[in-house]
Coordinates of C-alpha atoms in Angstrom, one line a residue:
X1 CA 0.0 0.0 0.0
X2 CA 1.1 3.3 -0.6
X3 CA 1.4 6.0 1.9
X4 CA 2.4 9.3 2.6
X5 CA 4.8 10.5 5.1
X6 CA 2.2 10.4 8.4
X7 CA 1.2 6.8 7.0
X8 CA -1.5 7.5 5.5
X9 CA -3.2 6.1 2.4
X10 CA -2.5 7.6 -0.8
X11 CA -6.0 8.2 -2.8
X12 CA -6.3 7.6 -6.7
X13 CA -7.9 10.8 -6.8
X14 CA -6.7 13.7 -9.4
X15 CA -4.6 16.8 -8.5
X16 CA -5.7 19.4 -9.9
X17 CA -8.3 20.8 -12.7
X18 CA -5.2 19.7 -15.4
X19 CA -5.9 16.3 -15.0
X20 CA -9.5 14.6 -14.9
X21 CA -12.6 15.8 -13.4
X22 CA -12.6 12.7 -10.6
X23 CA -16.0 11.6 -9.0
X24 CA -17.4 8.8 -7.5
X25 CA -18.5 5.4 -8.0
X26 CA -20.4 4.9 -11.7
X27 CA -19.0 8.1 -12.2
X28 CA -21.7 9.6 -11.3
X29 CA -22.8 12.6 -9.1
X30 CA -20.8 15.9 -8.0
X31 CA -17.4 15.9 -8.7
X32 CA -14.8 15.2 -6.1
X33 CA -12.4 17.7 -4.4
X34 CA -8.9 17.2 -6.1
X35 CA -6.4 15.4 -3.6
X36 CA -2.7 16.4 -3.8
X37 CA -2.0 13.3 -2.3
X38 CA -3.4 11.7 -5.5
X39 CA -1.6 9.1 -7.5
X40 CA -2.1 7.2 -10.8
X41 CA 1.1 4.7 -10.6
X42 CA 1.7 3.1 -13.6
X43 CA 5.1 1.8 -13.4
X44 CA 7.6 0.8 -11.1
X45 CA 10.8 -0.4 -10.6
X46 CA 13.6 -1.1 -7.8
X47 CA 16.3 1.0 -7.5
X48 CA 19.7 -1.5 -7.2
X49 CA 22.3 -1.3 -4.2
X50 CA 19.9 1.1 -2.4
X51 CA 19.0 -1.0 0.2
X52 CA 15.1 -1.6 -1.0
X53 CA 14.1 1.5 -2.1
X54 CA 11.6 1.9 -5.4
X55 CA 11.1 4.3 -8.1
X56 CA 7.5 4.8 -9.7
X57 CA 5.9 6.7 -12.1
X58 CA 2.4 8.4 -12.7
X59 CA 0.3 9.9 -15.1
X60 CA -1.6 13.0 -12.4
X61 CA 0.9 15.2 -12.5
X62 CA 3.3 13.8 -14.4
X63 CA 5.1 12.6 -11.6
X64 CA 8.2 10.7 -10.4
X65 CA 7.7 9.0 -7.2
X66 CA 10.5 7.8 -4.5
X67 CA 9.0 5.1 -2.1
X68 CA 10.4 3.4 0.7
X69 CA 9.9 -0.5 0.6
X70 CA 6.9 -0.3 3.4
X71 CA 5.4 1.7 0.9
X72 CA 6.4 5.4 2.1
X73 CA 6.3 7.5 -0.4
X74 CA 8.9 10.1 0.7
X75 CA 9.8 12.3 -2.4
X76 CA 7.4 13.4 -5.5
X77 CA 9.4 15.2 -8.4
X78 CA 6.7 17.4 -10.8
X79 CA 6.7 19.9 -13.5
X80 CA 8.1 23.5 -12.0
X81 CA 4.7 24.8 -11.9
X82 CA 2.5 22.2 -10.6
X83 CA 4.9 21.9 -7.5
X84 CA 2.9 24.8 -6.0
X85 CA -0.3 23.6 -6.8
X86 CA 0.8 20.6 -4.2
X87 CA 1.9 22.7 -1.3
X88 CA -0.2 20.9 0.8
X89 CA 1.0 17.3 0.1
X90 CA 1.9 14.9 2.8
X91 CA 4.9 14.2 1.1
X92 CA 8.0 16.3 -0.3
X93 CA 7.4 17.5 -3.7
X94 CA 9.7 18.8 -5.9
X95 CA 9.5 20.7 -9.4
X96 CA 12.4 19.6 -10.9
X97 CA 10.9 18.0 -13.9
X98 CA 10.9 20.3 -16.8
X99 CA 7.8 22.2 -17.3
X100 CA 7.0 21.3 -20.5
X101 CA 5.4 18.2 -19.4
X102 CA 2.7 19.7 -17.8
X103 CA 1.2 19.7 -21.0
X104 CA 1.0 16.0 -21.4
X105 CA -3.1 14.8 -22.3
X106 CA -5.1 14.3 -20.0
X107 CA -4.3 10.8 -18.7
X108 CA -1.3 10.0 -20.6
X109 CA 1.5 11.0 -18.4
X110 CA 4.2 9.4 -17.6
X111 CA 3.5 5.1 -18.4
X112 CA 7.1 4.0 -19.1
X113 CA 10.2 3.9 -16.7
X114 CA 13.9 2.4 -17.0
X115 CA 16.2 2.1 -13.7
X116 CA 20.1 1.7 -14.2
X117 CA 21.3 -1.8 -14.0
X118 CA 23.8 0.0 -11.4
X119 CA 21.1 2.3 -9.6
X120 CA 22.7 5.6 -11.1
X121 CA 20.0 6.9 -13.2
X122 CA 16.1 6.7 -13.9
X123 CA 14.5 7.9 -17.4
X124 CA 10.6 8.4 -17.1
X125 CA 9.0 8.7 -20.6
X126 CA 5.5 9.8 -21.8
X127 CA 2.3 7.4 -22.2
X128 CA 1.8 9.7 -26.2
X129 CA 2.3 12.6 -27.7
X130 CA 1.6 16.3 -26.0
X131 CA -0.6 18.8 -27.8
X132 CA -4.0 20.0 -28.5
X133 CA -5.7 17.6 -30.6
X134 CA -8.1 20.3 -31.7
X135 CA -4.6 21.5 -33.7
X136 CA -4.0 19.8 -36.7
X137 CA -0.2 20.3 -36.1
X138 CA -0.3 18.6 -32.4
X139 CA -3.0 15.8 -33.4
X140 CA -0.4 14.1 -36.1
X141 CA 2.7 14.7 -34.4
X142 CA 4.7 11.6 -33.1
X143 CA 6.6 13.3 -30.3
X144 CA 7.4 10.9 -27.5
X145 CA 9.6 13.0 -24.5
X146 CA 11.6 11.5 -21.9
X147 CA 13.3 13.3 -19.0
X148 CA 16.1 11.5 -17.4
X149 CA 17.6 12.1 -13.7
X150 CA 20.2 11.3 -11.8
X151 CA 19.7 9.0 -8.8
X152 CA 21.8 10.0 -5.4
X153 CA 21.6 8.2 -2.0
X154 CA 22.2 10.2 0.6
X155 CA 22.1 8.0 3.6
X156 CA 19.2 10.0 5.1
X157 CA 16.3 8.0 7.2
X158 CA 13.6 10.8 6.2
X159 CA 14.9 10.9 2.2
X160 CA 17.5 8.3 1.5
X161 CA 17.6 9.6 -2.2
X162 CA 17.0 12.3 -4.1
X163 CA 16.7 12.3 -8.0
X164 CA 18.7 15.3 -10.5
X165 CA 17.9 16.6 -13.4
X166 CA 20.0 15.3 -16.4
X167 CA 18.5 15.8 -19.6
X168 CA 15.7 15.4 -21.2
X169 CA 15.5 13.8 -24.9
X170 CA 12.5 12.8 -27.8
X171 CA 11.9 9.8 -30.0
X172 CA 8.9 9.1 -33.0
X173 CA 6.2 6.8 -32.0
X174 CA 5.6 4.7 -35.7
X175 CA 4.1 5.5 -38.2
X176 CA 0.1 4.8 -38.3
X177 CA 0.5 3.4 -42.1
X178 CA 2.4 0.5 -39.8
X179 CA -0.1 -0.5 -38.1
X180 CA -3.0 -2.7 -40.1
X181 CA -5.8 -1.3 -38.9
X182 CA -6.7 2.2 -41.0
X183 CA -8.7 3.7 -37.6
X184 CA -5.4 4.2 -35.7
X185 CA -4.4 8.0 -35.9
X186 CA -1.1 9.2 -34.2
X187 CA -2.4 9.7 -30.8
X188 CA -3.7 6.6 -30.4
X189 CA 0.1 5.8 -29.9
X190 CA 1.0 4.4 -26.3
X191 CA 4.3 3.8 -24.9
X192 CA 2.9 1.4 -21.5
X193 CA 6.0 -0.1 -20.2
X194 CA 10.0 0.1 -20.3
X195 CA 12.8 -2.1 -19.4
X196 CA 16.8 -1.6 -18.6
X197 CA 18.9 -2.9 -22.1
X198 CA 21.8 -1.8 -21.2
X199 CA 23.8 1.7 -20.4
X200 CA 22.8 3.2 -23.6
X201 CA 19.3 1.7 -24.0
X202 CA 16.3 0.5 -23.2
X203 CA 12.9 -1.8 -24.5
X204 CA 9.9 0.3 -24.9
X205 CA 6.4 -1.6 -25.5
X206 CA 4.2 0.6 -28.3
X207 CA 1.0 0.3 -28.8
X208 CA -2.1 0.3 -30.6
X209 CA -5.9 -1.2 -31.3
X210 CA -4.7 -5.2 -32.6
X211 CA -1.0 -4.8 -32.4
X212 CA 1.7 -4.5 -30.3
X213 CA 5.5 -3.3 -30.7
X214 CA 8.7 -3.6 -29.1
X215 CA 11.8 -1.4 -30.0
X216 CA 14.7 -1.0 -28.6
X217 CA 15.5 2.8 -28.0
X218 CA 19.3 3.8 -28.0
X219 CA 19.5 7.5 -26.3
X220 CA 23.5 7.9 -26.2
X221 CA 23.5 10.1 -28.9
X222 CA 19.9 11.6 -28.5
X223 CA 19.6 15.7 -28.9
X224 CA 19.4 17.3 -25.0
X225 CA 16.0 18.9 -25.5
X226 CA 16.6 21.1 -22.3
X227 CA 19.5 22.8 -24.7
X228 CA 17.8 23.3 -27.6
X229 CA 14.6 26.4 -28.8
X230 CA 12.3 23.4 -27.9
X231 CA 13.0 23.0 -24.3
X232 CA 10.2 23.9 -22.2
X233 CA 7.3 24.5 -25.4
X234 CA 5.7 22.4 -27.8
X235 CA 7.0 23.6 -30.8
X236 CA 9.2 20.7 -31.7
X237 CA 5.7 18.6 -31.7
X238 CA 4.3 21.5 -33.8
X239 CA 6.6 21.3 -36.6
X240 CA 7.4 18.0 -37.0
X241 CA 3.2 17.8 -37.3
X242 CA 3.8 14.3 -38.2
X243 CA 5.1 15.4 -41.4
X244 CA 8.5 16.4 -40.9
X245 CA 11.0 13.9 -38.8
X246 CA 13.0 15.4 -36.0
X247 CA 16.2 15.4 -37.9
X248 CA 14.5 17.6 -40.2
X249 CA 14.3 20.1 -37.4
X250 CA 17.8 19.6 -36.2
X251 CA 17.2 17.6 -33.5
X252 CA 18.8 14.3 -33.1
X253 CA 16.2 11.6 -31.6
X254 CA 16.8 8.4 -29.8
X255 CA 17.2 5.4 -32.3
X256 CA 14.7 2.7 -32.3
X257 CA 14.9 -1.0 -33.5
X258 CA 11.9 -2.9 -33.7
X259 CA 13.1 -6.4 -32.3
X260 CA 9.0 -7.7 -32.0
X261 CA 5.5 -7.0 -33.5
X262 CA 2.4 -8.8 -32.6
X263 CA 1.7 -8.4 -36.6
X264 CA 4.5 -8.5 -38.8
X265 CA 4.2 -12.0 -40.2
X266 CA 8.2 -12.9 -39.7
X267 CA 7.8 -12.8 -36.3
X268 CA 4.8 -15.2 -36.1
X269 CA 2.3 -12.2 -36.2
X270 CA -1.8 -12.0 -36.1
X271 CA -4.0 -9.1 -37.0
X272 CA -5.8 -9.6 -33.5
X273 CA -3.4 -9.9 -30.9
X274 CA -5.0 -11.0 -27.7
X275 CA -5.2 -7.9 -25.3
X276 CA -3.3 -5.9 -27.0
X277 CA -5.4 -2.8 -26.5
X278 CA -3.8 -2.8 -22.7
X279 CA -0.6 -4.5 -22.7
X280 CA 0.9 -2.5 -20.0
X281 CA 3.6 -4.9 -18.7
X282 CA 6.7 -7.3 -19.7
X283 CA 9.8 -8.5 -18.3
X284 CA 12.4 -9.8 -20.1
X285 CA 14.5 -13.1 -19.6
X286 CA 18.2 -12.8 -20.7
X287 CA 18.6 -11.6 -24.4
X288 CA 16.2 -13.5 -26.0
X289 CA 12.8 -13.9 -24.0
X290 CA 10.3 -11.3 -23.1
X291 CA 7.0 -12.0 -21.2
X292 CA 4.0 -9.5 -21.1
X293 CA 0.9 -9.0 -19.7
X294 CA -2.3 -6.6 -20.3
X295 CA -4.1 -4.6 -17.6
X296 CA -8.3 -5.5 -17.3
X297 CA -9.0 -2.8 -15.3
X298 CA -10.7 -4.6 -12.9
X299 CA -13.0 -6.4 -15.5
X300 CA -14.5 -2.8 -16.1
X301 CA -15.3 -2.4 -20.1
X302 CA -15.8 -6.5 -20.6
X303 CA -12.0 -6.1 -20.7
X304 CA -10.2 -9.6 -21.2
X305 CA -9.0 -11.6 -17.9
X306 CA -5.5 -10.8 -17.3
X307 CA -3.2 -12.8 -19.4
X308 CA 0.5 -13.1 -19.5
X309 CA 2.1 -14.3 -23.3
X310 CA 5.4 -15.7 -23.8
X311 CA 7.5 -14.5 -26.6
X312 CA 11.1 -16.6 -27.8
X313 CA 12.9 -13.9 -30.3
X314 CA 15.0 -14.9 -33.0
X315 CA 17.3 -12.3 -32.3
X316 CA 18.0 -10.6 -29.7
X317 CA 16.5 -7.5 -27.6
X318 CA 19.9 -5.1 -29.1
X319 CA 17.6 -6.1 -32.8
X320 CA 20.1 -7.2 -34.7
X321 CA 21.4 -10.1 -34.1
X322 CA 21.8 -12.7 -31.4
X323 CA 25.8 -12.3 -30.9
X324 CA 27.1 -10.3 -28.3
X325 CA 28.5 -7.1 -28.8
X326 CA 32.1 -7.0 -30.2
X327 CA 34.8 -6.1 -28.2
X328 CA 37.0 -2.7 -29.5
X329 CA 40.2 -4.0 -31.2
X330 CA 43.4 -2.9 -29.0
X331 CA 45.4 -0.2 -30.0
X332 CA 48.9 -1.2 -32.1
X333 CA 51.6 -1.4 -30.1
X334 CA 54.0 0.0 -33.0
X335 CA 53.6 3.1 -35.0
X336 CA 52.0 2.1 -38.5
X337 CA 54.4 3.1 -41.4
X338 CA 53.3 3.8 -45.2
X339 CA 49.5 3.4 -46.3
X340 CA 47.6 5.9 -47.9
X341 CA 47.7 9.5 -47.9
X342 CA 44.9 11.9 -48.6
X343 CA 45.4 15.5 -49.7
X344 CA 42.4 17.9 -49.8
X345 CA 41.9 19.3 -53.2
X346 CA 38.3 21.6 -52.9
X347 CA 34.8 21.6 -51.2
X348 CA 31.2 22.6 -52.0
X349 CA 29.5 23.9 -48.9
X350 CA 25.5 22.6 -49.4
X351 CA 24.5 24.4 -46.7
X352 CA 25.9 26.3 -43.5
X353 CA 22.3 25.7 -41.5
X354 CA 22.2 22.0 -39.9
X355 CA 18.5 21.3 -40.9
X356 CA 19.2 22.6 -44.6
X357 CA 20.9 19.3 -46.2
X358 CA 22.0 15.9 -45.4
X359 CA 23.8 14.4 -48.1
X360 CA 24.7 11.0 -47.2
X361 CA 25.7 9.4 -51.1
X362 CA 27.2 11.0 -54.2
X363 CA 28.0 9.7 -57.8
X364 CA 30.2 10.0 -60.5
X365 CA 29.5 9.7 -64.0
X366 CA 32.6 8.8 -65.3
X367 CA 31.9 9.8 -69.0
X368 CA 30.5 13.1 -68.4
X369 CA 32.7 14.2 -65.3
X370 CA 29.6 15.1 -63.6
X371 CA 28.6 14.4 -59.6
X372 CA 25.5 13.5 -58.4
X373 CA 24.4 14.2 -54.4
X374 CA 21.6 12.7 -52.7
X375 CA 19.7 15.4 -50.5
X376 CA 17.8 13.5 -47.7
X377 CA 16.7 17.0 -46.7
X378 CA 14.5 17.8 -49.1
X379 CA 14.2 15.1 -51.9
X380 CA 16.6 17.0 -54.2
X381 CA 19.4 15.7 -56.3
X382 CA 22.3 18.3 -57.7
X383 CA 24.3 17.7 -60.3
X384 CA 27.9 19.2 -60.2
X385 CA 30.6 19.3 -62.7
X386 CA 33.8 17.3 -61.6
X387 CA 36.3 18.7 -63.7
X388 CA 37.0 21.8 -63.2
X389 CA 34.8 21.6 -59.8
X390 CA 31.9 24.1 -59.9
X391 CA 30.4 25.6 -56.5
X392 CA 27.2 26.0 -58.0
X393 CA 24.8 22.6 -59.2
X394 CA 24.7 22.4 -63.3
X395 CA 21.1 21.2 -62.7
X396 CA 18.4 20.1 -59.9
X397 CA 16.4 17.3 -59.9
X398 CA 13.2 17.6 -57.1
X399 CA 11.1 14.5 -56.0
X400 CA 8.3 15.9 -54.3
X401 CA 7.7 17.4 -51.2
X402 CA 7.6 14.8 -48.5
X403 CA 10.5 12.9 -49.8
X404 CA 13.9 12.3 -49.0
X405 CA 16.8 11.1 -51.7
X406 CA 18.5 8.4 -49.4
X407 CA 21.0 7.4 -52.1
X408 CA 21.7 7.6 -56.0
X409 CA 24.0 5.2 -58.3
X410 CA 25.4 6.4 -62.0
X411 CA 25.2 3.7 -65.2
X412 CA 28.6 4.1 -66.4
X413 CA 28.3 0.8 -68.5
X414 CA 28.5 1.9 -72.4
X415 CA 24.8 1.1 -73.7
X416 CA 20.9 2.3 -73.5
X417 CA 21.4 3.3 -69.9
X418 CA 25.0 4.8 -69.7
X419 CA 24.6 7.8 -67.9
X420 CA 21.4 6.9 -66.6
X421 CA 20.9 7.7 -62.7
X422 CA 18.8 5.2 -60.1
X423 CA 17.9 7.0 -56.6
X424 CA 16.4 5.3 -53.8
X425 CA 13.5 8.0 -52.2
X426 CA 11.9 7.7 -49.0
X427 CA 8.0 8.8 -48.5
X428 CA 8.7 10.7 -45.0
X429 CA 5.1 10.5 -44.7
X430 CA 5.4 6.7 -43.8
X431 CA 4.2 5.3 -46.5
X432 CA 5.9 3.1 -48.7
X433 CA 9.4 4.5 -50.8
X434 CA 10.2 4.2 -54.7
X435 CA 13.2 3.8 -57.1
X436 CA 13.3 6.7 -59.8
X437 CA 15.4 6.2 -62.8
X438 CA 16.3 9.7 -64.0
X439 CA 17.8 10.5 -68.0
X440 CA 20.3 13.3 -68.2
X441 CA 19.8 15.3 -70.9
X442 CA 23.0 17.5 -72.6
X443 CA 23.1 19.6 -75.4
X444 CA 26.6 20.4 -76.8
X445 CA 28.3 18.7 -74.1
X446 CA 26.5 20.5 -71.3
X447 CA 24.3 18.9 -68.8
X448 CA 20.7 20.8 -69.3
X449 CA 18.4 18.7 -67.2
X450 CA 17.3 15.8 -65.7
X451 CA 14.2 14.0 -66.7
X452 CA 12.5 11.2 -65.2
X453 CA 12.6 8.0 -67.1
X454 CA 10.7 5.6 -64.8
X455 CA 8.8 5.6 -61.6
X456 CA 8.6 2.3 -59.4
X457 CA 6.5 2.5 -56.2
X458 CA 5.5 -1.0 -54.6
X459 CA 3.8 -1.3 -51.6
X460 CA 6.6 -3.2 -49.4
X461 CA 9.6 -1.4 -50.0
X462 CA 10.0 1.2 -46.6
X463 CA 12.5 3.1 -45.9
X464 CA 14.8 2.3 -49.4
X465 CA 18.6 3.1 -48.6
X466 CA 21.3 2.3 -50.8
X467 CA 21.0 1.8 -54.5
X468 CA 23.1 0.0 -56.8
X469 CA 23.6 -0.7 -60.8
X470 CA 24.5 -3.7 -61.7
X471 CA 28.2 -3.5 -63.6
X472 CA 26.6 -3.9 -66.8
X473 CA 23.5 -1.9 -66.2
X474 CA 21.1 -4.6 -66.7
X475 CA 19.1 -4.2 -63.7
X476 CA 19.2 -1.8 -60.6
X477 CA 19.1 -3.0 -56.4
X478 CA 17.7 -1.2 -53.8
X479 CA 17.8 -2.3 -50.1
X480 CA 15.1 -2.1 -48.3
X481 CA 15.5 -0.7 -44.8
X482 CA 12.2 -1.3 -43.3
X483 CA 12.9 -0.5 -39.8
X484 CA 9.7 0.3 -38.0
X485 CA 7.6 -0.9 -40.5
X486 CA 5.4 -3.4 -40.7
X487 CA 7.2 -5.7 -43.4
X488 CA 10.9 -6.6 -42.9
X489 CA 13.5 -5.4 -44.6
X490 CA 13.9 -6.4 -48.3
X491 CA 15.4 -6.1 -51.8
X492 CA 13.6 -4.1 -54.5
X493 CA 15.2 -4.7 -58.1
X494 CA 14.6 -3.4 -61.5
X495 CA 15.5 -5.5 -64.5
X496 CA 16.3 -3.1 -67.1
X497 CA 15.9 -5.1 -69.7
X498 CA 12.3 -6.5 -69.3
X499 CA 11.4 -3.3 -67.1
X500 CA 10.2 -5.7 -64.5
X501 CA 10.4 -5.3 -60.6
X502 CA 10.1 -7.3 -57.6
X503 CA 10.4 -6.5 -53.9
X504 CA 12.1 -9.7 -52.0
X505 CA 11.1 -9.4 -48.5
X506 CA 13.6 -11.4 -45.8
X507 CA 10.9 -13.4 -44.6
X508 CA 10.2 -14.9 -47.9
X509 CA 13.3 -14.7 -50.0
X510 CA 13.7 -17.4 -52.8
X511 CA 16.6 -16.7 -55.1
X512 CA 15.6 -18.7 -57.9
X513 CA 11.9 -17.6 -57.5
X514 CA 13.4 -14.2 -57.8
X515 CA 15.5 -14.8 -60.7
X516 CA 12.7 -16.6 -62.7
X517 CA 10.1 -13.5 -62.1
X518 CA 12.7 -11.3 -63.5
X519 CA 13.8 -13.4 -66.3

């Protein structure tokens, strides 16, 4: 049971008029007074080497609560401003959380928390996204925040911990095209449960009606929000409206690898999964096993009895494969003589802003001297001349608004093709990608536009990366990234000479079924 600091009972009842209006049994009647000794505990978890105490999160406030293990609740961290709306608590409250996440919806606080394996740190992380859903803008944004703190014992009988600030950091809940059901819009989106990985990540459960996901979500390298213009606002959930990834807006989220879905069909998926509209719980077992549960809400709803599934990955929970991780290679012990040496000739600046261009791949047509870059940005691809270098781009290619150019190749075989360019581009709306094939067109020896040759856009090819000619041009290879989505990863190819595709997905790959369809 918990309790506050004179031993009594915590209530379930609301805080204040930002959360729900509570009332009585049946919901019926006046409302209830607000309590700010009210808690809506959603998940907890021990904190290691302190001697038995807990850390637990709730949705009210949001709040981060430290408990004793007879159920003292001693310390209650909250957004800056609500800590003065709980004055009166029976409990010390602190308002060290950052304030932006008093705007979390109403009853989808914080759902998810990770504890250090070592007891050093605690991240708490948001049921959804935050915003008005009367807003276009807020109601398709994928926004999930997480504030993490530092976790100090101090030896104390009254508080034998207290939690600091440390940073707070954002990652994109999927996709809705990723989900088989068309009635699930962005904020039915629910991150329910987390688990320790390792010192760099965790496993988040996501969910939606029929399906559920779990990723795992590396932070190391994750943008500190609390340093950025979107710190304590919602403007980073306002112009990423569910449109624009947070790269886009210079912001650097925490990577996610989908390592199980209730519904993608290599992992032994159905369209219905059992509970799945309140799986709130897992553990996991080692590297390889994870075991959840869903919440019935006491049986209110004609909710499901509780159940608990058992899941046996074929990889393990770090997504991609079921080795360990490699050990770094030591350091020579004697100075390396000779190799190569590289000596810098020119540059072309894209773009001085960070948000402005991300070229990842460029290509050289060997015939024409001319180089081709692949704006993820924007969807663009420039074409500069090689030799002698020009600053400027000869010509620009655009492939819609919406898309990214992940990657582009050059035909430099002598035939129908030479010349021709292949780019893999990315829908950044979430739908499916597609593979253009572009034809350069000169006139006197100079490059005077690109014009697009072919257009292939199958329904199972997300997230295309790298694209590749074939050394005689015959047929073109995209890989498939797929991460996130519903179908694995995959191979899209283009035979050039029967202008045929196919998309081989890894759960169903036959070479010489392949190689027959494209004969």
């Amino acid at each position: 049971m918990l309790k506050d600091l004179k031993g009594s009972p915590l209530s379930g009842i609301s805080n204040t008029e930002l959360d729900d209006t509570p009332y009585g049994p049946n919901c019926s009647g006046k409302p209830l007074p607000y309590d700010p000794n009210g808690v809506d505990p959603e998940d907890i978890h021990q904190i290691p080497k302190s001697g038995g105490l807990f850390a637990l999160v709730e949705e009210y406030s949001p709040s981060i609560l430290l408990m004793k293990k007879d159920g003292t609740v001693f310390a209650r961290y909250v957004p800056k401003s609500i800590a003065s709306m709980l004055k009166k608590a029976d409990m010390k409250v602190y308002g060290e959380i950052p304030d932006v996440f008093k705007n979390r919806r109403k009853n989808r606080g914080f759902e998810g928390l990770v504890v250090s394996k070592d007891g050093s740190y605690l991240i708490a992380i948001l049921q959804s996204p935050m915003g008005d859903r009367n807003i276009p803008e807020y109601d398709q944004n994928r926004v999930i925040r997480a504030v993490v703190f530092e976790i100090k014992l101090t030896g104390k009988p009254d508080e034998p911990a207290k939690l600091k600030f440390k940073k707070t950091f954002a990652f994109e809940g999927s996709p809705v095209s990723t989900y088989f059901t068309s009635a699930v819009v962005p904020a039915d989106l629910k991150y329910s449960a987390a688990q320790y990985y390792d010192d760099h990540s965790f496993i988040a459960l996501e969910r939606a009606s029929g399906q559920v996901k779990w990723f795992n979500i590396n932070w190391e390298m994750a943008t500190d929000l609390s340093e950025t213009k979107y710190a304590n606002n919602l403007k980073l959930e306002f112009e990423s409206a569910g449109t624009k990834s947070l790269e886009d807006l210079g912001v650097m989220p925490a990577m996610k690898t989908k390592v199980l879905d209730t519904y993608a069909s290599a992992m032994g998926g159905t369209d219905n999964f059992e509970g799945s509209a309140k799986q709130e719980g897992f553990a996991t077992k080692g590297s390889k096993f994870l075991y959840s549960s869903q919440d019935n809400d006491f049986g209110l709803e004609n909710n499901p009895e509780v159940m608990i599934s058992f899941f046996e990955l074929g990889r393990n929970l770090g997504g991609p494969t079921v080795c360990s991780r490699p050990e770094a290679p030591k350091p020579p012990n004697k100075k390396t003589e000779g190799g190569l040496k590289f000596v810098f000739k020119d540059q072309i600046v894209l773009s001085k802003k960070f948000d402005e261009a991300k070229v990842e791949i460029i290509a050289l047509d060997e015939n024409s001297n001319t180089l081709y870059s692949a704006n993820a940005a924007d969807g663009r691809i420039d074409a500069y001349r090689r030799k002698p270098l020009k600053k400027k781009p000869l010509v620009s290619f655009s492939a819609g608004d919406d898309t990214g150019i992940n990657s582009v190749d050059v035909c430099n075989y002598i035939g129908d093709t030479s010349g021709f360019i292949a780019a893999a581009v990315e829908d950044k709306t979430g739908g499916p990608g597609f593979l253009l094939i572009l034809k350069p067109k000169f006139e006197n020896g100079k490059l005077e536009g690109l014009k697009k040759y072919r257009k292939f856009k199958p329904d199972n090819c997300f997230l295309p990366d790298a694209v590749h000619w074939s050394p005689d041009c015959s047929y073109v290879s995209i890989a498939c990234e797929g991460e996130g989505a519903d179908v694995p990863g995959g191979v899209l190819v283009w035979n050039a000479l029967t202008d045929s595709v196919k998309v081989a997905t890894f759960d169903a790959f036959d070479e010489k079924k392949l190689r027959s369809e494209l004969k």
